[in-house]
Tab-separated table of C-alpha atoms in Angstrom:
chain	number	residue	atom	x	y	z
O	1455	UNK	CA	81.754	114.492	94.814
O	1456	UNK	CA	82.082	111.004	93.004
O	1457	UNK	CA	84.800	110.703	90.721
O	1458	UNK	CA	85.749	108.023	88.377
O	1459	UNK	CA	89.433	106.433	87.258
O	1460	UNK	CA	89.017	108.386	83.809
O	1461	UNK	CA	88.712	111.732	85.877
O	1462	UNK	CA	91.236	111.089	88.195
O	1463	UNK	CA	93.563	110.589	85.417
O	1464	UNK	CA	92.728	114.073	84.065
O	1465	UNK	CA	93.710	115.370	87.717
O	1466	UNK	CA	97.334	113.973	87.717
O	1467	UNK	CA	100.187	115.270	86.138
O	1468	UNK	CA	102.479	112.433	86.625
O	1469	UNK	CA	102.973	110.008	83.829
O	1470	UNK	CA	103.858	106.784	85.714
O	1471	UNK	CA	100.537	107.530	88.055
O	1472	UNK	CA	98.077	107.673	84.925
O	1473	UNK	CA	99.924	104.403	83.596
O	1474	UNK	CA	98.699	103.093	86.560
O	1475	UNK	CA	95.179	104.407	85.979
O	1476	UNK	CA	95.484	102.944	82.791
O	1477	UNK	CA	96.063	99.186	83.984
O	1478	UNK	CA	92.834	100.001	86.230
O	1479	UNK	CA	90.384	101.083	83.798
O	1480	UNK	CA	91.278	97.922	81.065
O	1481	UNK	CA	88.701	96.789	83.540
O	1482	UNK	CA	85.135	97.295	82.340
O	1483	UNK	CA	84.379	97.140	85.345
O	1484	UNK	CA	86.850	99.944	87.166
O	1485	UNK	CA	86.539	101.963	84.138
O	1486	UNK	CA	83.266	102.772	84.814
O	1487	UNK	CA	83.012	101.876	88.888
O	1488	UNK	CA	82.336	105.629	90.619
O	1489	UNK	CA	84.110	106.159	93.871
O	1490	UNK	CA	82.442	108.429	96.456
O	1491	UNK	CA	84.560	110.286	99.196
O	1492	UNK	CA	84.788	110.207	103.243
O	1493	UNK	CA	85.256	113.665	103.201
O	1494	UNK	CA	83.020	114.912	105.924
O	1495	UNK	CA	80.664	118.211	105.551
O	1496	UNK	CA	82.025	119.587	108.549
O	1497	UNK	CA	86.016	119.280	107.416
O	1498	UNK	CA	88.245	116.444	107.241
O	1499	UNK	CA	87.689	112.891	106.288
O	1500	UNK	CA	87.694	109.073	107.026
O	1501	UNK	CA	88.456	105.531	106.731
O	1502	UNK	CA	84.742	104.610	107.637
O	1503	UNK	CA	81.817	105.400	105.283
O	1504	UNK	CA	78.089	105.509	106.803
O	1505	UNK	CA	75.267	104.886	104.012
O	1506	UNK	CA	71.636	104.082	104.404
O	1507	UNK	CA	70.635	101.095	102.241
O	1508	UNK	CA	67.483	100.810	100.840
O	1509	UNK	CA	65.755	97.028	102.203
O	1510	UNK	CA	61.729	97.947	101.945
O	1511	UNK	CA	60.727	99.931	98.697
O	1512	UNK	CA	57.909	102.496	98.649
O	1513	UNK	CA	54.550	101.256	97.566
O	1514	UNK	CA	51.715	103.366	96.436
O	1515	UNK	CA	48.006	102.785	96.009
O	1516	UNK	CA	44.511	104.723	95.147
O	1517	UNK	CA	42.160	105.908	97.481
O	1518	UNK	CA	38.317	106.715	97.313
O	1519	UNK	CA	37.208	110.810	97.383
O	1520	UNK	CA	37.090	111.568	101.510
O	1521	UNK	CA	39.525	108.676	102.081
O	1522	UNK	CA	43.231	109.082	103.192
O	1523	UNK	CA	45.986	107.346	101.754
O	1524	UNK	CA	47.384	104.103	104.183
O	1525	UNK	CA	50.841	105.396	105.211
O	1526	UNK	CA	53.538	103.415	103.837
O	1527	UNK	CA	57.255	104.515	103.981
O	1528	UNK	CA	60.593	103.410	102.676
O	1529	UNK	CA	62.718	101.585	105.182
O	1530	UNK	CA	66.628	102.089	105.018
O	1531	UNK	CA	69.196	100.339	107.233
O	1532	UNK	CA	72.343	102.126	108.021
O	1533	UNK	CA	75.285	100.452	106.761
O	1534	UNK	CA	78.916	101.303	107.656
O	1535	UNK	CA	81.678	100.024	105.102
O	1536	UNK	CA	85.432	100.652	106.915
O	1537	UNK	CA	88.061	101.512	103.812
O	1538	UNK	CA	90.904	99.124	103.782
O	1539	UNK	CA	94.442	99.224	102.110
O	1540	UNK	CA	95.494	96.917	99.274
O	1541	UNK	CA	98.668	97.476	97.431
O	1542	UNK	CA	102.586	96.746	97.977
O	1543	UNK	CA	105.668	97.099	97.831
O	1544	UNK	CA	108.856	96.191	95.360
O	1545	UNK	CA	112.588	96.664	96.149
O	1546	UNK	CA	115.698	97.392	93.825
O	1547	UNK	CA	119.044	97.972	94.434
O	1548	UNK	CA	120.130	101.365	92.744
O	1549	UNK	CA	122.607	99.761	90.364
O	1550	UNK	CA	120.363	97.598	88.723
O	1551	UNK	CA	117.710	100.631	88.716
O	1552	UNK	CA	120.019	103.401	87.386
O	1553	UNK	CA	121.920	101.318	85.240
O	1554	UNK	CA	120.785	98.356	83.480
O	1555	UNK	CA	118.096	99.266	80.922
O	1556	UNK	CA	118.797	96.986	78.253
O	1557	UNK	CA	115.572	95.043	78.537
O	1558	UNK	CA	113.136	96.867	80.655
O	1559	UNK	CA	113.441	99.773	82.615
O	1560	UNK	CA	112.944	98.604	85.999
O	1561	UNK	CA	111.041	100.832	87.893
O	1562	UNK	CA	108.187	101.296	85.593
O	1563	UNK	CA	108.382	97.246	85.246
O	1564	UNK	CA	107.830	97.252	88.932
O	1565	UNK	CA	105.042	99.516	89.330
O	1566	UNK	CA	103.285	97.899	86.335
O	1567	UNK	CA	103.191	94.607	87.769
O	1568	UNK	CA	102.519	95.644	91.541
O	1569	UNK	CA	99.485	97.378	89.863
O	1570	UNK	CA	98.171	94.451	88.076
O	1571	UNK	CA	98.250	92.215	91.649
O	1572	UNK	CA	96.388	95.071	93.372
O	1573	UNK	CA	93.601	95.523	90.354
O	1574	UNK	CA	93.605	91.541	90.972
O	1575	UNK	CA	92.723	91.837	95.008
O	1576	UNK	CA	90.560	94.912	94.224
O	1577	UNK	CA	88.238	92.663	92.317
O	1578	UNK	CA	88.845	89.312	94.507
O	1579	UNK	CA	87.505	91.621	97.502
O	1580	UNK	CA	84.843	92.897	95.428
O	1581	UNK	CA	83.631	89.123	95.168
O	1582	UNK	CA	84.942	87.208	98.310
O	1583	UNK	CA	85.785	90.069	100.688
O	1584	UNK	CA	85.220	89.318	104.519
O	1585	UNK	CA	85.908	91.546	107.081
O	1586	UNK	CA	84.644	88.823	109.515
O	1587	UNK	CA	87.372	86.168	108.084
O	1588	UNK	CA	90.138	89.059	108.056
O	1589	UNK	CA	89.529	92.070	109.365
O	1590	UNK	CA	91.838	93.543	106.365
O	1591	UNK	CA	89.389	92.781	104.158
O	1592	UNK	CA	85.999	95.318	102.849
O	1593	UNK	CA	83.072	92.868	102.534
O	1594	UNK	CA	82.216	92.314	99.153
O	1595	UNK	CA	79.213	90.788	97.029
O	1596	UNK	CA	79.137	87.386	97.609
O	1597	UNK	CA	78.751	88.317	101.638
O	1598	UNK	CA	76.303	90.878	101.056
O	1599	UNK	CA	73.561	88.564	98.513
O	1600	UNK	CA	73.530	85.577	99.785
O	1601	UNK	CA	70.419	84.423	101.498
O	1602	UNK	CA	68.855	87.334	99.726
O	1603	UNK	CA	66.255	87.274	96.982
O	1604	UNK	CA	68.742	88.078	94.468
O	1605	UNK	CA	70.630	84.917	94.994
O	1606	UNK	CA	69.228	82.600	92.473
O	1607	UNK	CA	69.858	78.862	92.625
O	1608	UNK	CA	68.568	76.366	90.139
O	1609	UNK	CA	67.192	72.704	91.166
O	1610	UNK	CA	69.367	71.153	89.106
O	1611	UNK	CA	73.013	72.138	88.037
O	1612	UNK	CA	73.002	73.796	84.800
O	1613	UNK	CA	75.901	72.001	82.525
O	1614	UNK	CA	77.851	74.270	80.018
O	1615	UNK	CA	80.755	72.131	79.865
O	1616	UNK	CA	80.781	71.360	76.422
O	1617	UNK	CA	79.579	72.532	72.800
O	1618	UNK	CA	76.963	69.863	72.951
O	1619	UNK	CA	75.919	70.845	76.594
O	1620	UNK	CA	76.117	74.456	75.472
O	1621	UNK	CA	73.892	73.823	72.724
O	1622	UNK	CA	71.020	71.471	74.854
O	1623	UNK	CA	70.571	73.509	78.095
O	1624	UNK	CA	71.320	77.182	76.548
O	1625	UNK	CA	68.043	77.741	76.761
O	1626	UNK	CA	67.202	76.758	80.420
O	1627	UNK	CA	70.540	79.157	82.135
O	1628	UNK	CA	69.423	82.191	79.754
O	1629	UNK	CA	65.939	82.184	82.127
O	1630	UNK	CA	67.971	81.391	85.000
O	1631	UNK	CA	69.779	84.119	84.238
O	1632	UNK	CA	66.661	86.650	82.808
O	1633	UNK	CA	65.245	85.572	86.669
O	1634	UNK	CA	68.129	86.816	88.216
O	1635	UNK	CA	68.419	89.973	86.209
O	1636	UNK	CA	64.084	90.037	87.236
O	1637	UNK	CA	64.569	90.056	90.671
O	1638	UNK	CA	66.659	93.451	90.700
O	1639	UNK	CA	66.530	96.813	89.529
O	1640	UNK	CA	68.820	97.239	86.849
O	1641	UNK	CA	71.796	95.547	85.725
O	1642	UNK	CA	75.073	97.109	84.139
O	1643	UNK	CA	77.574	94.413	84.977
O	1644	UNK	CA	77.489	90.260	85.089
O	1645	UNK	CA	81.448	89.496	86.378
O	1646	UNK	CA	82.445	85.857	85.707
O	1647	UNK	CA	85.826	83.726	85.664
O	1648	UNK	CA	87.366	83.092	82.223
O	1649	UNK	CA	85.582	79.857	81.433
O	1650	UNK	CA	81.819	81.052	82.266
O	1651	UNK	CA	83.112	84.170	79.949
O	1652	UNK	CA	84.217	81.351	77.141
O	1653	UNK	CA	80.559	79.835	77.432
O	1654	UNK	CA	79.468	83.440	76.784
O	1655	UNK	CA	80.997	83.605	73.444
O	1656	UNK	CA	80.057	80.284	72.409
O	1657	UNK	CA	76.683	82.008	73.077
O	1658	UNK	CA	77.335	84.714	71.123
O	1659	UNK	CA	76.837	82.677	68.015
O	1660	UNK	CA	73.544	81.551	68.494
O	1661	UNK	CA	72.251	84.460	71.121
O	1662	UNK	CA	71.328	87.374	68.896
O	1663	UNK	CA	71.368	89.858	72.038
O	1664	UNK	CA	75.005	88.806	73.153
O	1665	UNK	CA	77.386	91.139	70.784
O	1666	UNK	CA	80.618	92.820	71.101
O	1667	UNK	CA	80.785	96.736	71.768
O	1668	UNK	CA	84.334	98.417	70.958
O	1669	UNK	CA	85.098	100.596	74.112
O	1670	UNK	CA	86.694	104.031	74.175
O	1671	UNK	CA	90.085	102.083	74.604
O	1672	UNK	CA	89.846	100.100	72.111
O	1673	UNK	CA	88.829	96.902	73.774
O	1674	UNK	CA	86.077	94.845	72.334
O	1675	UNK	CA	83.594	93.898	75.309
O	1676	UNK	CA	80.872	91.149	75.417
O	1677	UNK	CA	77.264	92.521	76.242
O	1678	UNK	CA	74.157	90.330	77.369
O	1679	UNK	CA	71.388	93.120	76.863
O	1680	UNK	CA	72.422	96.580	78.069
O	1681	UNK	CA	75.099	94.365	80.866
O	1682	UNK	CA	78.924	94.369	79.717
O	1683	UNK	CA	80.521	90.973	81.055
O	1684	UNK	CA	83.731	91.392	83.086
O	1685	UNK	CA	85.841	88.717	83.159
O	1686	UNK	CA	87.385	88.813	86.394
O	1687	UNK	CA	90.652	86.968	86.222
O	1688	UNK	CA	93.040	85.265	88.949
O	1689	UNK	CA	93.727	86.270	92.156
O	1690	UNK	CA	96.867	88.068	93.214
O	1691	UNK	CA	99.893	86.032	92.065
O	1692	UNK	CA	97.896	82.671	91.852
O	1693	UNK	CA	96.321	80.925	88.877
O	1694	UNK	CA	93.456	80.242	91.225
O	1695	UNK	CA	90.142	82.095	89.188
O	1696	UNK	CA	88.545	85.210	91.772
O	1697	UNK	CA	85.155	83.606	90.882
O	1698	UNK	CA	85.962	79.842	91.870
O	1699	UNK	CA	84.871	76.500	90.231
O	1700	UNK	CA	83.630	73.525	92.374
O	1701	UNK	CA	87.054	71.272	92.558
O	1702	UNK	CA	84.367	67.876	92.321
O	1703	UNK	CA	81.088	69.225	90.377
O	1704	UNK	CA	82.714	71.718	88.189
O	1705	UNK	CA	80.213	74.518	89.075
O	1706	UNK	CA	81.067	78.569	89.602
O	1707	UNK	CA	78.404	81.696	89.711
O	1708	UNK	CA	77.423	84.805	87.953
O	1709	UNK	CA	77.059	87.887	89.484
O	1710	UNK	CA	75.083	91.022	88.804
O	1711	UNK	CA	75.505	94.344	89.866
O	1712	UNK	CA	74.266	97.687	88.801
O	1713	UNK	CA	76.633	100.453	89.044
O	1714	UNK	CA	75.606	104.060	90.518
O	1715	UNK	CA	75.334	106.228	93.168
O	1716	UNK	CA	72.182	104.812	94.510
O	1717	UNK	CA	73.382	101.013	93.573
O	1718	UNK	CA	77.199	99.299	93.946
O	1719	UNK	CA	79.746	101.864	93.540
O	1720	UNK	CA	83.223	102.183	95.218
O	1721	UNK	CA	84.380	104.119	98.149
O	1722	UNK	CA	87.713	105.960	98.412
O	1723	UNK	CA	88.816	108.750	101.098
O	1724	UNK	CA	89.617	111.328	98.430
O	1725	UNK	CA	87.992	112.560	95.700
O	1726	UNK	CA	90.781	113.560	93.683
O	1727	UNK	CA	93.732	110.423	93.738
O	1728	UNK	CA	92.800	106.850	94.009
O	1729	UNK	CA	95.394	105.374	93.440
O	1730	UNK	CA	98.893	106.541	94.985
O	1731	UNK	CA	102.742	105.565	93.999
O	1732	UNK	CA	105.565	105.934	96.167
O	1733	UNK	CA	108.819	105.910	93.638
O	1734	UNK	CA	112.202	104.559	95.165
O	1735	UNK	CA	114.194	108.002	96.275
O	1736	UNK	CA	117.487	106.985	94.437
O	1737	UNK	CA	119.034	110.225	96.474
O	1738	UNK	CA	118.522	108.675	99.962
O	1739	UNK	CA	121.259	106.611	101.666
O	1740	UNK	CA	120.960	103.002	101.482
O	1741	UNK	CA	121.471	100.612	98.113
O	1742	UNK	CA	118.489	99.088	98.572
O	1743	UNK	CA	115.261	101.157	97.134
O	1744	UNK	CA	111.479	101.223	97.986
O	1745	UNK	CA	108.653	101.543	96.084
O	1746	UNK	CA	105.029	101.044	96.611
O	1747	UNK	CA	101.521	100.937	94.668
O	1748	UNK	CA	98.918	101.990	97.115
O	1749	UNK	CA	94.571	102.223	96.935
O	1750	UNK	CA	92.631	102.628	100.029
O	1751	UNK	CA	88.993	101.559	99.176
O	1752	UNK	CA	86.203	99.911	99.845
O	1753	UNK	CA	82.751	99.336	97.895
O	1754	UNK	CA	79.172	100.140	98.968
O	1755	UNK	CA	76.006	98.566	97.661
O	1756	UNK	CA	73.009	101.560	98.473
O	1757	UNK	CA	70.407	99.031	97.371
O	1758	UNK	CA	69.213	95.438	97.815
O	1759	UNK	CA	68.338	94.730	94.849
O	1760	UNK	CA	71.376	96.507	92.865
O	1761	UNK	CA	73.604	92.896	93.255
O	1762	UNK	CA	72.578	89.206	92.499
O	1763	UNK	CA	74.150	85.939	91.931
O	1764	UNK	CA	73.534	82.866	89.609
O	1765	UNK	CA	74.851	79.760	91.334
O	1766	UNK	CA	75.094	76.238	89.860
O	1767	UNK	CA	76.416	76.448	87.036
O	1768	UNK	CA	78.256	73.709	85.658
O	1769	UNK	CA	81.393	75.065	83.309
O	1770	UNK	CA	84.030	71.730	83.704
Protein backbone atom coordinates (compact mmCIF):
# COMPACT_ATOMS: atom_id res chain seq x y z
CA UNK A 1 0.00 0.00 0.00
CA UNK A 2 1.42 3.58 -0.83
CA UNK A 3 2.23 5.61 1.98
CA UNK A 4 3.30 9.13 2.24
CA UNK A 5 6.07 11.05 4.69
CA UNK A 6 2.96 12.55 6.70
CA UNK A 7 1.77 8.85 7.38
CA UNK A 8 4.89 7.47 8.10
CA UNK A 9 5.33 10.01 10.70
CA UNK A 10 2.06 8.90 12.36
CA UNK A 11 3.68 5.25 12.37
CA UNK A 12 6.83 6.17 14.44
CA UNK A 13 7.11 6.66 17.91
CA UNK A 14 10.51 8.07 18.03
CA UNK A 15 10.92 11.78 18.25
CA UNK A 16 14.33 12.30 16.56
CA UNK A 17 12.89 9.94 13.49
CA UNK A 18 9.72 12.27 12.87
CA UNK A 19 12.21 15.37 13.13
CA UNK A 20 13.65 13.83 10.38
CA UNK A 21 10.33 13.41 8.57
CA UNK A 22 9.86 16.83 9.28
CA UNK A 23 13.05 18.22 7.35
CA UNK A 24 11.59 15.90 4.42
CA UNK A 25 8.20 17.10 4.02
CA UNK A 26 9.34 21.21 4.15
CA UNK A 27 9.56 19.92 0.63
CA UNK A 28 6.40 20.49 -1.39
CA UNK A 29 7.47 18.21 -3.20
CA UNK A 30 8.25 15.09 -0.57
CA UNK A 31 5.38 16.22 1.38
CA UNK A 32 3.13 15.13 -0.98
CA UNK A 33 5.48 12.48 -3.20
CA UNK A 34 3.64 8.78 -2.47
CA UNK A 35 6.03 5.93 -2.08
CA UNK A 36 4.86 2.47 -3.20
CA UNK A 37 6.43 -0.80 -1.67
CA UNK A 38 8.58 -3.92 -3.10
CA UNK A 39 6.79 -6.02 -0.95
CA UNK A 40 5.94 -8.97 -3.08
CA UNK A 41 2.28 -10.76 -3.07
CA UNK A 42 3.78 -13.94 -2.47
CA UNK A 43 5.96 -12.79 0.88
CA UNK A 44 9.00 -10.86 1.21
CA UNK A 45 10.30 -7.93 -0.66
CA UNK A 46 12.95 -6.15 -2.89
CA UNK A 47 15.41 -3.71 -4.00
CA UNK A 48 14.02 -3.92 -7.68
CA UNK A 49 10.54 -2.61 -8.62
CA UNK A 50 8.83 -3.94 -12.02
CA UNK A 51 6.05 -1.41 -13.43
CA UNK A 52 4.40 -1.28 -16.78
CA UNK A 53 4.50 2.25 -18.25
CA UNK A 54 1.98 3.47 -20.28
CA UNK A 55 3.79 4.70 -24.06
CA UNK A 56 0.55 4.27 -26.59
CA UNK A 57 -2.85 5.58 -25.10
CA UNK A 58 -6.21 3.98 -25.94
CA UNK A 59 -8.14 5.54 -28.74
CA UNK A 60 -11.76 5.07 -29.41
CA UNK A 61 -13.99 5.70 -32.39
CA UNK A 62 -17.80 5.12 -33.76
CA UNK A 63 -18.88 2.52 -35.86
CA UNK A 64 -21.90 2.08 -38.34
CA UNK A 65 -25.02 -0.52 -37.12
CA UNK A 66 -23.55 -4.24 -38.41
CA UNK A 67 -19.99 -2.86 -38.24
CA UNK A 68 -17.33 -3.92 -35.61
CA UNK A 69 -15.23 -1.66 -33.82
CA UNK A 70 -11.22 -1.55 -35.34
CA UNK A 71 -9.28 -3.09 -32.41
CA UNK A 72 -7.04 -0.74 -30.82
CA UNK A 73 -5.25 -1.47 -27.46
CA UNK A 74 -3.09 0.30 -24.96
CA UNK A 75 0.57 -0.51 -25.22
CA UNK A 76 2.69 -0.62 -21.89
CA UNK A 77 6.45 -1.24 -21.66
CA UNK A 78 7.77 -2.91 -18.63
CA UNK A 79 10.04 -0.83 -16.74
CA UNK A 80 12.29 -1.99 -13.86
CA UNK A 81 13.58 0.85 -11.40
CA UNK A 82 16.48 -0.90 -8.89
CA UNK A 83 16.15 1.06 -5.24
CA UNK A 84 19.38 2.61 -4.26
CA UNK A 85 20.77 3.92 -0.85
CA UNK A 86 21.44 7.59 -0.13
CA UNK A 87 22.25 8.75 3.31
CA UNK A 88 25.45 8.84 5.74
CA UNK A 89 27.14 8.79 8.35
CA UNK A 90 28.52 11.35 11.28
CA UNK A 91 31.01 10.51 14.09
CA UNK A 92 31.43 11.94 17.75
CA UNK A 93 33.52 11.16 20.38
CA UNK A 94 31.37 10.41 23.60
CA UNK A 95 32.76 13.31 25.60
CA UNK A 96 31.82 15.90 23.40
CA UNK A 97 28.31 13.99 22.91
CA UNK A 98 27.49 13.36 26.62
CA UNK A 99 28.91 16.37 27.84
CA UNK A 100 29.10 19.56 26.13
CA UNK A 101 25.60 20.96 25.51
CA UNK A 102 26.12 24.48 25.91
CA UNK A 103 25.36 25.40 22.33
CA UNK A 104 23.74 22.57 20.57
CA UNK A 105 23.14 19.24 21.54
CA UNK A 106 25.16 17.29 19.26
CA UNK A 107 23.53 14.39 18.20
CA UNK A 108 20.32 15.86 17.13
CA UNK A 109 22.69 18.64 15.35
CA UNK A 110 24.12 15.73 13.51
CA UNK A 111 21.18 13.97 12.37
CA UNK A 112 19.57 17.30 11.34
CA UNK A 113 22.18 18.20 9.04
CA UNK A 114 22.95 14.58 7.60
CA UNK A 115 19.16 14.78 6.80
CA UNK A 116 19.21 17.97 4.98
CA UNK A 117 22.33 16.54 2.52
CA UNK A 118 20.26 13.39 1.89
CA UNK A 119 16.75 15.43 1.14
CA UNK A 120 19.43 17.41 -1.13
CA UNK A 121 20.65 14.04 -3.21
CA UNK A 122 17.05 12.72 -3.00
CA UNK A 123 15.98 15.56 -5.20
CA UNK A 124 19.43 15.92 -7.29
CA UNK A 125 18.65 12.12 -8.29
CA UNK A 126 15.18 12.92 -8.89
CA UNK A 127 16.54 15.43 -11.65
CA UNK A 128 20.04 14.17 -12.83
CA UNK A 129 20.02 10.54 -11.63
CA UNK A 130 21.96 7.99 -13.92
CA UNK A 131 22.31 4.61 -13.24
CA UNK A 132 24.31 4.36 -16.54
CA UNK A 133 26.94 7.17 -15.25
CA UNK A 134 26.97 5.45 -11.63
CA UNK A 135 25.42 2.55 -11.07
CA UNK A 136 24.56 4.04 -7.39
CA UNK A 137 22.38 6.20 -8.81
CA UNK A 138 18.06 5.61 -9.62
CA UNK A 139 17.51 7.32 -13.00
CA UNK A 140 15.65 10.30 -12.64
CA UNK A 141 13.62 12.86 -14.91
CA UNK A 142 15.88 14.51 -16.93
CA UNK A 143 17.03 10.76 -18.30
CA UNK A 144 13.65 9.59 -18.65
CA UNK A 145 12.05 12.97 -20.97
CA UNK A 146 14.44 13.82 -23.00
CA UNK A 147 13.97 13.13 -26.64
CA UNK A 148 10.37 12.69 -25.68
CA UNK A 149 7.42 14.84 -26.65
CA UNK A 150 7.31 16.37 -23.37
CA UNK A 151 10.66 17.94 -23.73
CA UNK A 152 9.93 21.33 -25.02
CA UNK A 153 12.64 23.53 -26.51
CA UNK A 154 12.10 27.00 -27.82
CA UNK A 155 13.91 28.43 -31.14
CA UNK A 156 15.23 31.05 -29.47
CA UNK A 157 16.45 31.35 -25.75
CA UNK A 158 13.89 32.86 -23.67
CA UNK A 159 15.71 35.81 -21.48
CA UNK A 160 14.39 36.42 -17.86
CA UNK A 161 17.45 37.91 -16.66
CA UNK A 162 16.26 41.09 -15.71
CA UNK A 163 13.04 43.19 -14.64
CA UNK A 164 13.03 44.68 -18.08
CA UNK A 165 13.54 41.19 -19.78
CA UNK A 166 10.97 39.84 -17.35
CA UNK A 167 8.59 42.36 -18.33
CA UNK A 168 9.20 42.08 -22.56
CA UNK A 169 9.26 38.27 -23.11
CA UNK A 170 6.79 37.23 -20.06
CA UNK A 171 4.47 36.66 -22.38
CA UNK A 172 6.29 34.38 -24.93
CA UNK A 173 7.82 31.60 -21.80
CA UNK A 174 4.14 31.58 -20.19
CA UNK A 175 3.07 29.66 -23.79
CA UNK A 176 6.23 27.93 -23.73
CA UNK A 177 5.38 26.87 -20.66
CA UNK A 178 1.19 26.38 -21.21
CA UNK A 179 2.80 23.98 -24.34
CA UNK A 180 4.64 22.05 -22.08
CA UNK A 181 1.97 21.68 -19.47
CA UNK A 182 -0.34 20.76 -23.17
CA UNK A 183 1.62 18.06 -24.10
CA UNK A 184 0.94 15.97 -20.77
CA UNK A 185 -1.72 14.81 -18.71
CA UNK A 186 -1.81 16.70 -15.70
CA UNK A 187 0.56 18.68 -13.84
CA UNK A 188 0.95 19.02 -9.91
CA UNK A 189 4.57 20.07 -9.69
CA UNK A 190 7.05 22.54 -11.92
CA UNK A 191 10.66 22.07 -9.76
CA UNK A 192 13.15 24.86 -10.59
CA UNK A 193 16.56 26.27 -9.07
CA UNK A 194 16.26 29.40 -6.88
CA UNK A 195 16.67 31.99 -9.60
CA UNK A 196 13.96 30.53 -12.21
CA UNK A 197 11.80 30.44 -8.73
CA UNK A 198 12.83 34.41 -8.24
CA UNK A 199 11.54 35.06 -11.94
CA UNK A 200 8.37 33.32 -10.69
CA UNK A 201 7.63 35.87 -8.14
CA UNK A 202 8.52 38.72 -10.17
CA UNK A 203 5.66 37.07 -12.14
CA UNK A 204 3.51 36.95 -9.50
CA UNK A 205 2.90 40.64 -9.73
CA UNK A 206 1.70 40.90 -13.02
CA UNK A 207 0.41 37.02 -13.54
CA UNK A 208 -3.00 36.95 -11.91
CA UNK A 209 -2.94 32.94 -11.81
CA UNK A 210 0.56 32.78 -9.98
CA UNK A 211 -0.46 33.24 -6.05
CA UNK A 212 0.75 32.01 -2.83
CA UNK A 213 -1.16 29.07 -0.96
CA UNK A 214 -0.29 28.73 2.94
CA UNK A 215 0.42 24.92 3.43
CA UNK A 216 -0.58 22.77 6.39
CA UNK A 217 2.96 23.70 7.84
CA UNK A 218 2.78 26.88 7.60
CA UNK A 219 4.85 27.53 4.54
CA UNK A 220 3.62 29.89 1.93
CA UNK A 221 4.04 28.09 -1.61
CA UNK A 222 4.00 29.66 -5.15
CA UNK A 223 1.27 28.10 -7.54
CA UNK A 224 1.14 28.51 -11.48
CA UNK A 225 -2.54 27.14 -11.99
CA UNK A 226 -3.36 24.07 -9.89
CA UNK A 227 1.03 23.29 -10.04
CA UNK A 228 2.91 24.25 -6.65
CA UNK A 229 6.61 25.33 -7.67
CA UNK A 230 9.39 23.53 -5.77
CA UNK A 231 12.38 25.16 -5.54
CA UNK A 232 14.87 22.58 -5.55
CA UNK A 233 17.98 23.92 -3.91
CA UNK A 234 21.84 22.87 -3.99
CA UNK A 235 23.23 19.74 -4.19
CA UNK A 236 24.68 17.85 -1.26
CA UNK A 237 27.27 20.06 0.47
CA UNK A 238 27.90 22.27 -2.70
CA UNK A 239 26.50 25.66 -3.66
CA UNK A 240 26.21 24.19 -7.12
CA UNK A 241 22.00 24.59 -7.93
CA UNK A 242 20.37 20.60 -8.57
CA UNK A 243 18.73 22.24 -11.65
CA UNK A 244 21.98 23.80 -13.33
CA UNK A 245 22.48 27.13 -15.25
CA UNK A 246 24.51 27.26 -18.55
CA UNK A 247 28.13 28.57 -17.13
CA UNK A 248 28.33 30.81 -20.84
CA UNK A 249 24.49 31.45 -21.93
CA UNK A 250 22.98 31.65 -18.56
CA UNK A 251 20.13 29.18 -19.40
CA UNK A 252 18.51 26.28 -16.87
CA UNK A 253 14.99 24.22 -17.37
CA UNK A 254 11.66 23.66 -15.86
CA UNK A 255 10.32 20.55 -15.15
CA UNK A 256 6.86 19.11 -14.81
CA UNK A 257 5.66 16.23 -13.19
CA UNK A 258 2.35 14.98 -12.03
CA UNK A 259 2.33 13.12 -8.89
CA UNK A 260 0.23 9.72 -8.41
CA UNK A 261 0.04 6.29 -8.53
CA UNK A 262 -0.48 6.05 -12.19
CA UNK A 263 2.11 9.16 -12.85
CA UNK A 264 5.75 9.99 -10.93
CA UNK A 265 5.65 8.77 -7.50
CA UNK A 266 8.49 7.31 -5.31
CA UNK A 267 9.49 3.83 -4.56
CA UNK A 268 10.65 2.55 -1.16
CA UNK A 269 10.99 -1.27 0.08
CA UNK A 270 8.67 -0.75 3.04
CA UNK A 271 5.57 0.61 3.47
CA UNK A 272 5.78 1.62 6.90
CA UNK A 273 9.57 3.57 7.55
CA UNK A 274 11.24 5.55 4.90
CA UNK A 275 13.50 6.95 6.36
CA UNK A 276 15.79 5.08 9.05
CA UNK A 277 18.35 6.52 11.89
CA UNK A 278 20.99 4.64 13.42
CA UNK A 279 21.86 6.70 16.88
CA UNK A 280 25.56 6.39 18.21
CA UNK A 281 25.32 3.43 21.07
CA UNK A 282 27.14 5.56 23.79
CA UNK A 283 27.18 1.98 25.85
CA UNK A 284 29.46 0.19 23.32
CA UNK A 285 33.27 0.17 23.72
CA UNK A 286 35.15 2.54 21.72
CA UNK A 287 35.27 6.68 22.18
CA UNK A 288 34.50 7.21 18.94
CA UNK A 289 30.51 7.00 18.06
CA UNK A 290 28.46 6.23 14.86
CA UNK A 291 25.54 7.47 13.58
CA UNK A 292 23.78 7.30 10.34
CA UNK A 293 20.66 8.84 8.33
CA UNK A 294 19.56 6.22 5.93
CA UNK A 295 16.55 6.14 2.77
CA UNK A 296 16.57 3.42 0.30
CA UNK A 297 14.47 4.69 -2.72
CA UNK A 298 13.99 5.13 -5.96
CA UNK A 299 11.19 6.96 -8.16
CA UNK A 300 8.94 5.56 -10.91
CA UNK A 301 7.23 7.50 -13.65
CA UNK A 302 3.91 4.96 -14.74
CA UNK A 303 3.23 7.35 -17.61
CA UNK A 304 4.83 9.20 -20.53
CA UNK A 305 3.26 11.95 -20.42
CA UNK A 306 3.18 12.46 -16.42
CA UNK A 307 6.95 14.43 -16.70
CA UNK A 308 8.13 17.28 -19.08
CA UNK A 309 10.81 19.78 -19.32
CA UNK A 310 11.13 23.49 -20.47
CA UNK A 311 14.67 24.08 -21.71
CA UNK A 312 16.21 27.41 -22.76
CA UNK A 313 15.57 29.53 -20.55
CA UNK A 314 17.71 32.34 -20.00
CA UNK A 315 17.77 33.40 -15.99
CA UNK A 316 21.64 35.20 -15.82
Amino acid sequence: MPITLAQAKTLSQDKLVNQVIDEFMESPLMASLPFDNTVKPQGGKSLTYVYNRVTTLPTADTRAINSEFVAQETVTTQEVVNLKVLGGSFEIDRVIANDERQVVEHVSFQVGQKSKATKALFHDLLINGDSGVDATEFDGLDKAVTGSSTEIIPGAAIALDSAANIGTNKEAFLYQLRMLIGEMDGVTHLLMNGKMYAVFQSLADQVVNIRYVRNELGQEVLFYGEAALVKLGYKAGTSNPIIPIGGANGETAIYAIRVGMDGVHGVSPDGNSLIEVFLPDMTAPGAVKKGEVEMVAAIAIKATKSAGVLRKIKVQ
